[in-house]
Short mmCIF file of C-alpha atoms in Angstrom, two decimals:
data_model
loop_
_atom_site.label_atom_id
_atom_site.label_comp_id
_atom_site.label_asym_id
_atom_site.label_seq_id
_atom_site.Cartn_x
_atom_site.Cartn_y
_atom_site.Cartn_z
CA MET A 1 221.48 -172.94 101.52
CA ILE A 2 218.69 -170.54 102.43
CA GLU A 3 215.60 -170.89 100.29
CA GLU A 4 215.21 -168.17 97.69
CA THR A 5 211.65 -167.47 98.84
CA LEU A 6 213.02 -166.15 102.15
CA GLN A 7 215.65 -163.81 100.78
CA ASP A 8 213.28 -160.87 100.44
CA VAL A 9 212.06 -161.15 104.04
CA ASP A 10 213.96 -159.38 106.81
CA LEU A 11 215.76 -161.78 109.19
CA VAL A 12 214.05 -160.24 112.20
CA GLU A 13 210.62 -160.97 110.74
CA ARG A 14 211.63 -164.52 109.84
CA VAL A 15 212.72 -165.11 113.43
CA ARG A 16 209.60 -163.43 114.78
CA ALA A 17 207.50 -165.95 112.86
CA VAL A 18 209.00 -168.92 114.74
CA LEU A 19 208.92 -167.36 118.22
CA PRO A 20 205.59 -168.92 119.30
CA SER A 21 206.76 -172.49 118.69
CA ILE A 22 210.18 -171.89 120.23
CA ALA A 23 208.58 -170.28 123.29
CA ALA A 24 206.20 -173.24 123.59
CA ARG A 25 209.22 -175.55 123.82
CA ALA A 26 211.11 -173.47 126.42
CA ALA A 27 210.31 -175.80 129.32
CA GLU A 28 211.20 -178.83 127.18
CA THR A 29 214.49 -177.15 126.27
CA GLU A 30 215.35 -176.85 129.95
CA SER A 31 214.39 -180.46 130.60
CA LEU A 32 216.47 -181.75 127.68
CA ARG A 33 219.44 -179.57 128.71
CA ARG A 34 220.03 -178.83 125.04
CA VAL A 35 218.25 -177.05 122.22
CA PRO A 36 215.59 -179.31 120.67
CA VAL A 37 216.18 -180.40 117.10
CA GLU A 38 212.88 -178.75 116.17
CA ASN A 39 214.25 -175.36 117.23
CA VAL A 40 217.41 -175.89 115.21
CA ASP A 41 215.41 -176.89 112.15
CA GLU A 42 213.10 -173.89 112.42
CA LEU A 43 215.99 -171.45 112.81
CA ARG A 44 217.82 -173.02 109.91
CA ALA A 45 214.72 -172.75 107.74
CA ALA A 46 214.34 -169.12 108.82
CA GLY A 47 217.88 -168.40 107.64
CA TYR A 48 219.10 -167.43 111.12
CA LEU A 49 221.93 -169.97 111.20
CA SER A 50 223.25 -168.91 107.78
CA ALA A 51 223.15 -165.19 108.53
CA LEU A 52 226.96 -164.84 108.55
CA VAL A 53 227.92 -167.66 106.19
CA PRO A 54 229.74 -166.24 103.13
CA ALA A 55 227.59 -165.79 100.06
CA LYS A 56 229.78 -168.03 97.95
CA TYR A 57 228.77 -170.90 100.24
CA GLY A 58 225.08 -170.05 100.15
CA GLY A 59 224.96 -167.67 103.11
CA GLN A 60 223.54 -164.19 103.53
CA GLU A 61 226.38 -161.98 104.88
CA LEU A 62 223.91 -159.90 106.90
CA SER A 63 224.63 -156.83 108.99
CA LEU A 64 225.29 -156.97 112.71
CA THR A 65 222.23 -154.84 113.32
CA GLU A 66 220.10 -157.55 111.75
CA VAL A 67 221.69 -160.50 113.56
CA GLY A 68 221.87 -158.64 116.88
CA THR A 69 218.24 -157.59 116.74
CA ALA A 70 217.14 -161.10 115.72
CA THR A 71 219.13 -162.65 118.59
CA ARG A 72 217.65 -160.22 121.13
CA LEU A 73 214.17 -161.09 119.85
CA LEU A 74 214.88 -164.84 119.98
CA ALA A 75 215.97 -164.51 123.62
CA SER A 76 212.55 -163.14 124.52
CA ALA A 77 211.13 -166.57 123.62
CA CYS A 78 213.89 -168.86 124.92
CA PRO A 79 217.20 -167.52 126.24
CA SER A 80 218.84 -170.96 126.09
CA THR A 81 218.03 -171.33 122.41
CA ALA A 82 219.18 -167.78 121.65
CA TRP A 83 222.44 -168.28 123.54
CA ALA A 84 223.42 -171.57 121.92
CA MET A 85 222.14 -170.90 118.41
CA GLY A 86 223.37 -167.30 118.51
CA LEU A 87 226.90 -168.47 119.19
CA LEU A 88 226.76 -171.16 116.50
CA MET A 89 225.56 -168.52 114.04
CA LEU A 90 228.24 -165.98 115.03
CA HIS A 91 231.09 -168.47 114.73
CA CYS A 92 230.77 -168.25 110.96
CA HIS A 93 232.30 -164.76 111.18
CA PRO A 94 235.82 -165.80 112.30
CA ILE A 95 235.78 -168.89 110.09
CA ALA A 96 235.26 -166.60 107.08
CA ASN A 97 238.69 -165.12 107.88
CA PHE A 98 240.51 -168.43 108.33
CA SER A 99 242.27 -170.00 105.38
CA GLY A 100 240.30 -170.63 102.22
CA GLU A 101 241.20 -174.29 102.55
CA LEU A 102 239.47 -174.55 105.92
CA GLN A 103 236.45 -172.61 104.70
CA HIS A 104 236.02 -175.09 101.85
CA GLU A 105 236.39 -178.04 104.22
CA ILE A 106 233.59 -176.71 106.40
CA TRP A 107 231.18 -175.21 103.88
CA GLY A 108 232.15 -176.72 100.54
CA SER A 109 229.71 -179.63 100.79
CA GLY A 110 226.71 -177.30 101.09
CA ASP A 111 225.41 -179.17 104.16
CA GLU A 112 225.18 -176.06 106.39
CA PRO A 113 227.32 -177.45 109.24
CA LEU A 114 227.32 -175.69 112.61
CA ILE A 115 230.44 -174.67 114.53
CA CYS A 116 230.67 -174.60 118.33
CA SER A 117 233.51 -173.23 120.43
CA SER A 118 235.43 -173.05 123.68
CA VAL A 119 237.95 -170.30 123.11
CA ALA A 120 239.72 -169.87 126.45
CA PRO A 121 243.37 -170.78 125.66
CA VAL A 122 243.53 -173.89 127.85
CA GLY A 123 244.59 -176.45 125.24
CA LYS A 124 247.95 -178.19 125.45
CA THR A 125 249.97 -178.41 122.26
CA THR A 126 253.16 -179.76 120.80
CA ARG A 127 254.51 -178.70 117.43
CA THR A 128 254.80 -181.35 114.79
CA LYS A 129 255.45 -181.53 111.07
CA GLY A 130 252.68 -179.71 109.23
CA GLY A 131 250.96 -178.33 112.32
CA ILE A 132 250.38 -179.10 116.00
CA ARG A 133 249.00 -181.85 118.18
CA LEU A 134 246.26 -180.63 120.51
CA SER A 135 244.91 -182.07 123.75
CA GLY A 136 242.73 -180.77 126.55
CA ARG A 137 239.35 -180.35 128.16
CA PHE A 138 237.40 -177.40 126.79
CA SER A 139 234.41 -176.27 128.86
CA PHE A 140 231.18 -174.35 128.23
CA SER A 141 230.80 -175.31 124.57
CA SER A 142 227.22 -174.17 124.03
CA GLY A 143 225.19 -175.97 121.37
CA CYS A 144 228.00 -178.46 120.78
CA GLU A 145 225.68 -181.43 120.31
CA HIS A 146 224.42 -179.83 117.09
CA ALA A 147 227.86 -178.93 115.73
CA SER A 148 230.20 -180.64 113.27
CA TRP A 149 233.26 -178.50 114.07
CA ALA A 150 234.68 -176.74 117.12
CA ILE A 151 236.85 -173.63 117.57
CA LEU A 152 239.17 -174.35 120.51
CA GLY A 153 241.61 -172.09 122.33
CA PHE A 154 245.28 -172.73 123.01
CA SER A 155 248.51 -170.73 123.27
CA LEU A 156 251.83 -170.86 121.46
CA PRO A 157 254.98 -168.91 122.41
CA ASN A 158 255.95 -165.99 120.19
CA ALA A 159 259.49 -164.96 119.28
CA ASN A 160 259.95 -163.47 122.76
CA GLY A 161 258.70 -166.59 124.48
CA ASP A 162 255.41 -164.99 125.52
CA ALA A 163 252.24 -167.04 125.20
CA GLU A 164 249.95 -165.90 122.38
CA PRO A 165 246.31 -167.07 122.25
CA HIS A 166 245.39 -169.08 119.15
CA PHE A 167 242.26 -170.81 117.87
CA ALA A 168 242.26 -174.31 116.38
CA VAL A 169 239.31 -175.56 114.33
CA VAL A 170 238.73 -179.25 114.93
CA PRO A 171 236.28 -181.65 113.20
CA ARG A 172 233.73 -183.63 115.20
CA GLN A 173 235.62 -186.90 114.93
CA ASP A 174 238.57 -185.39 116.80
CA TYR A 175 236.76 -184.61 120.05
CA SER A 176 234.30 -186.24 122.41
CA ILE A 177 231.46 -184.54 124.28
CA GLU A 178 231.09 -185.10 128.03
CA ASP A 179 227.68 -184.50 129.57
CA VAL A 180 228.49 -182.14 132.44
CA TRP A 181 226.00 -179.29 131.89
CA PHE A 182 223.98 -179.13 135.13
CA ALA A 183 223.57 -175.43 135.81
CA MET A 184 221.36 -172.86 137.50
CA GLY A 185 220.35 -171.21 134.24
CA LEU A 186 220.61 -171.49 130.47
CA ARG A 187 219.98 -175.14 131.17
CA GLY A 188 218.91 -175.75 127.60
CA SER A 189 222.10 -174.36 126.06
CA GLY A 190 223.86 -177.73 126.26
CA SER A 191 227.15 -176.08 127.23
CA GLN A 192 229.06 -179.32 127.62
CA ASP A 193 232.78 -180.11 127.86
CA LEU A 194 234.74 -181.13 124.78
CA VAL A 195 237.67 -183.49 125.24
CA VAL A 196 240.51 -183.68 122.72
CA GLU A 197 243.23 -186.30 122.96
CA ASP A 198 246.32 -185.73 120.84
CA ALA A 199 244.50 -184.54 117.72
CA PHE A 200 246.54 -183.38 114.74
CA VAL A 201 245.67 -179.85 113.63
CA PRO A 202 247.28 -178.82 110.31
CA HIS A 203 248.56 -175.26 109.84
CA HIS A 204 245.59 -174.14 107.79
CA ARG A 205 243.20 -174.91 110.66
CA TYR A 206 244.61 -172.55 113.29
CA GLU A 207 245.12 -168.80 113.62
CA LYS A 208 246.43 -166.30 116.15
CA MET A 209 243.50 -164.66 117.90
CA TRP A 210 244.94 -161.18 117.50
CA LEU A 211 245.23 -161.54 113.73
CA LEU A 212 241.48 -162.16 113.63
CA ASN A 213 241.03 -158.84 115.43
CA THR A 214 243.31 -156.82 113.18
CA GLY A 215 242.52 -157.91 109.62
CA GLN A 216 245.68 -159.99 109.25
CA ALA A 217 244.35 -163.55 109.42
CA SER A 218 245.27 -165.89 106.57
CA GLY A 219 241.81 -165.74 104.99
CA PHE A 220 241.19 -162.03 105.39
CA ALA A 221 239.60 -160.58 102.23
CA THR A 222 238.80 -164.02 100.79
CA ASN A 223 235.21 -162.96 101.39
CA PRO A 224 234.67 -159.34 100.31
CA ALA A 225 231.47 -158.60 102.26
CA PRO A 226 231.99 -155.68 104.66
CA VAL A 227 230.99 -157.62 107.77
CA TYR A 228 234.14 -159.75 107.55
CA ARG A 229 236.31 -156.66 107.93
CA LEU A 230 235.22 -156.28 111.54
CA PRO A 231 237.31 -157.59 114.46
CA PHE A 232 236.54 -161.01 115.86
CA ALA A 233 236.02 -160.14 119.53
CA PRO A 234 233.08 -157.69 119.50
CA VAL A 235 231.30 -159.67 116.76
CA ASN A 236 231.74 -163.06 118.43
CA SER A 237 230.49 -161.60 121.74
CA LEU A 238 227.40 -159.93 120.28
CA ALA A 239 225.09 -162.67 121.55
CA PHE A 240 225.98 -162.19 125.22
CA PRO A 241 224.37 -158.76 125.77
CA ALA A 242 221.68 -159.42 123.16
CA VAL A 243 220.47 -162.50 125.05
CA VAL A 244 220.55 -160.79 128.45
CA LEU A 245 218.65 -157.79 127.10
CA GLY A 246 216.04 -159.87 125.28
CA ALA A 247 215.45 -162.03 128.36
CA ALA A 248 215.23 -158.99 130.65
CA GLU A 249 212.70 -157.35 128.34
CA ALA A 250 210.59 -160.51 128.45
CA LEU A 251 210.77 -160.54 132.26
CA ARG A 252 209.77 -156.86 132.31
CA ASP A 253 206.72 -157.60 130.16
CA LEU A 254 205.69 -160.45 132.46
CA TYR A 255 206.07 -158.19 135.50
CA ARG A 256 203.99 -155.47 133.84
CA ASP A 257 201.22 -157.91 133.00
CA ARG A 258 201.38 -159.45 136.47
CA ILE A 259 200.95 -156.25 138.44
CA ARG A 260 197.84 -155.32 136.45
CA THR A 261 195.91 -158.15 138.10
CA ARG A 262 197.96 -159.03 141.19
CA VAL A 263 196.28 -158.59 144.57
CA ARG A 264 198.31 -158.84 147.78
CA SER A 265 197.22 -161.92 149.73
CA TYR A 266 197.38 -160.41 153.21
CA THR A 267 195.80 -157.02 152.53
CA GLY A 268 193.80 -157.36 149.33
CA ALA A 269 195.55 -154.27 147.95
CA LYS A 270 195.88 -154.00 144.19
CA VAL A 271 199.58 -153.95 143.32
CA VAL A 272 199.02 -151.78 140.25
CA GLU A 273 197.88 -149.01 142.59
CA SER A 274 201.18 -149.16 144.47
CA SER A 275 203.58 -146.34 143.66
CA SER A 276 206.60 -148.55 144.33
CA ALA A 277 205.51 -151.18 141.78
CA LEU A 278 205.03 -148.52 139.12
CA MET A 279 208.34 -146.86 139.97
CA ARG A 280 210.17 -150.17 139.66
CA LEU A 281 208.55 -150.78 136.29
CA ALA A 282 209.47 -147.28 135.12
CA GLU A 283 213.10 -147.34 136.23
CA SER A 284 213.75 -150.82 134.89
CA SER A 285 212.14 -149.87 131.56
CA HIS A 286 214.40 -146.83 131.34
CA GLU A 287 217.45 -148.99 132.02
CA LEU A 288 216.42 -151.51 129.37
CA ASP A 289 215.84 -148.69 126.92
CA ALA A 290 219.31 -147.33 127.69
CA ALA A 291 220.87 -150.78 127.22
CA ALA A 292 219.05 -151.19 123.91
CA ARG A 293 220.25 -147.78 122.72
CA ILE A 294 223.84 -148.69 123.58
CA LEU A 295 223.68 -151.97 121.68
CA ASP A 296 221.72 -150.60 118.72
CA GLY A 297 224.14 -147.70 118.48
CA HIS A 298 227.20 -149.90 118.61
CA TRP A 299 225.82 -152.37 116.08
CA SER A 300 225.09 -149.47 113.74
CA GLU A 301 228.61 -148.11 114.30
CA MET A 302 230.10 -151.51 113.55
CA ASP A 303 228.07 -151.83 110.37
CA ALA A 304 229.17 -148.36 109.28
CA ARG A 305 232.78 -149.07 110.19
CA SER A 306 232.74 -152.26 108.13
CA LEU A 307 232.28 -150.09 105.03
CA SER A 308 235.50 -148.18 105.72
CA PRO A 309 238.71 -149.14 103.93
CA ASP A 310 240.47 -148.94 107.32
CA ILE A 311 240.30 -151.73 109.88
CA ALA A 312 238.67 -150.79 113.19
CA GLY A 313 241.31 -149.64 115.66
CA MET A 314 241.64 -149.79 119.42
CA ASP A 315 239.41 -146.73 119.90
CA GLN A 316 236.44 -148.52 118.37
CA TRP A 317 237.30 -151.96 119.74
CA VAL A 318 237.49 -150.83 123.37
CA THR A 319 234.28 -148.82 123.11
CA TRP A 320 232.35 -151.71 121.59
CA ARG A 321 233.76 -154.34 123.92
CA THR A 322 233.11 -152.40 127.14
CA GLY A 323 229.80 -150.97 125.96
CA GLN A 324 228.45 -154.48 125.43
CA THR A 325 229.34 -155.32 129.02
CA TYR A 326 227.78 -152.16 130.42
CA ALA A 327 224.56 -152.84 128.53
CA THR A 328 224.55 -156.30 130.14
CA ARG A 329 224.98 -154.70 133.56
CA LEU A 330 222.02 -152.40 132.98
CA ALA A 331 219.78 -155.27 131.89
CA VAL A 332 220.70 -157.39 134.91
CA ARG A 333 220.01 -154.51 137.26
CA ALA A 334 216.63 -153.89 135.62
CA ALA A 335 215.66 -157.56 135.89
CA ASP A 336 216.68 -157.82 139.54
CA ARG A 337 214.63 -154.77 140.52
CA LEU A 338 211.52 -156.36 139.04
CA PHE A 339 212.03 -159.94 140.12
CA GLU A 340 212.59 -159.08 143.77
CA ALA A 341 209.16 -157.44 143.82
CA ALA A 342 207.33 -160.00 141.65
CA GLY A 343 205.88 -161.94 144.58
CA GLY A 344 206.09 -165.53 145.76
CA SER A 345 204.39 -167.00 142.72
CA ALA A 346 207.29 -165.83 140.52
CA ILE A 347 209.58 -168.47 142.01
CA ARG A 348 207.39 -171.42 141.02
CA ASP A 349 208.73 -173.74 138.33
CA ASP A 350 205.69 -173.13 136.13
CA ASN A 351 206.24 -169.35 136.16
CA PRO A 352 208.58 -168.30 133.32
CA MET A 353 209.75 -165.26 135.29
CA GLN A 354 212.08 -167.38 137.40
CA ARG A 355 213.51 -169.05 134.31
CA TYR A 356 214.25 -165.72 132.67
CA TRP A 357 215.85 -164.46 135.89
CA ARG A 358 218.06 -167.56 136.20
CA ASP A 359 219.02 -167.36 132.52
CA ILE A 360 219.88 -163.67 132.80
CA HIS A 361 222.25 -164.25 135.71
CA THR A 362 223.83 -167.29 134.11
CA ALA A 363 224.47 -165.41 130.87
CA ALA A 364 225.86 -162.43 132.76
CA SER A 365 228.33 -164.68 134.58
CA HIS A 366 230.30 -165.18 131.37
CA ALA A 367 233.83 -163.78 131.68
CA TYR A 368 233.22 -161.30 128.87
CA CYS A 369 230.28 -159.84 130.81
CA ASP A 370 232.33 -159.03 133.93
CA TYR A 371 231.95 -155.26 134.20
CA ASP A 372 234.76 -154.98 136.76
CA VAL A 373 237.13 -156.18 134.03
CA ALA A 374 235.52 -154.03 131.31
CA ALA A 375 235.60 -150.92 133.50
CA GLN A 376 239.31 -151.37 134.17
CA MET A 377 239.90 -151.65 130.44
CA PHE A 378 237.81 -148.60 129.56
CA GLY A 379 239.15 -146.54 132.44
CA SER A 380 242.73 -147.34 131.43
CA TYR A 381 241.95 -146.37 127.86
CA LEU A 382 240.38 -143.07 128.91
CA ALA A 383 243.32 -142.27 131.20
CA GLN A 384 245.76 -143.35 128.49
CA VAL A 385 247.58 -145.82 130.73
CA ALA A 386 248.28 -149.51 130.30
CA PRO A 387 245.45 -151.73 131.59
CA PRO A 388 246.17 -153.95 134.61
CA ALA A 389 247.60 -157.38 133.92
CA GLY A 390 244.97 -159.95 133.01
CA VAL A 391 242.42 -157.49 131.61
CA PHE A 392 241.09 -158.47 128.18
#
């Protein structure tokens, strides 16, 4: 439970206070290939990890503007930490709409457990009395080594025989973690594989994904805070663009500081006097500002929509989902423009610019961040035609 002395301090300011120490451990985070325990402890003490835990279990039920802004800021210090811890924090949102029985199992002890995920519906299931039996290998479970529970994806046939995505929530003793996370970027996110072998999942621990998006899940309204009225997908995905934007802004700041003193080795020319360097800085800054305005605007819209008695419909859902992806695209483009002109020293291991660049591209490779998919969805919506098969 968050300490009472912190409740009057804005989450963004609490996170800002721990940025220096988290930034100082960024290289260690990469080397460990997971978030250091010290980072987890500091973010827990700052109240970041309880931001979306229901109040009745000691959480804060904060707005998406607050958690999005805090996550973006955290990424400026260590994208790996922001990615993994951001997802663990956001997973409290869907759990608050699962059955009350599951909520009590997870949060009733007051121990502030963390929840990881791998939500692609790859699990294999068989129905059994009282629930299902689940097996499978679930990849890219960021921050899993710090979690006590996991949200895992699988499908079950509906009345027409069509596969419907579901989420099962599984306790730590029912899965193993395989150390497979050797990646170009976000190396410290610890996005390992989870392996489940014939685990029993009772009915109260799984839900249809679509019910979590439409206010029909079994635990909907068990927590009255407005934030829990919002659909699962755009909330759960908030960290993706926030991390890319925060990392790109940090890279931009490093580029700006670098060109002030950089002198070209072969000519002795001062880079800051080069029109092209200044133009790159200007255009990338405009793109980052545009991305920030998109995200800030959508987070504000989501917060406002949560106060409505009506559940957000497809109009809002499509706009939020595709806008997040476009903001990611803008941030990647801005970062690439700067990094390609940052000079040879930017590629050295001891230069954080290369780490931010690798982390940005790794984060943007997530399926949700694929703008080709998002553009098909948004274009289909605008043209009022059915989206192509496989678009989500």
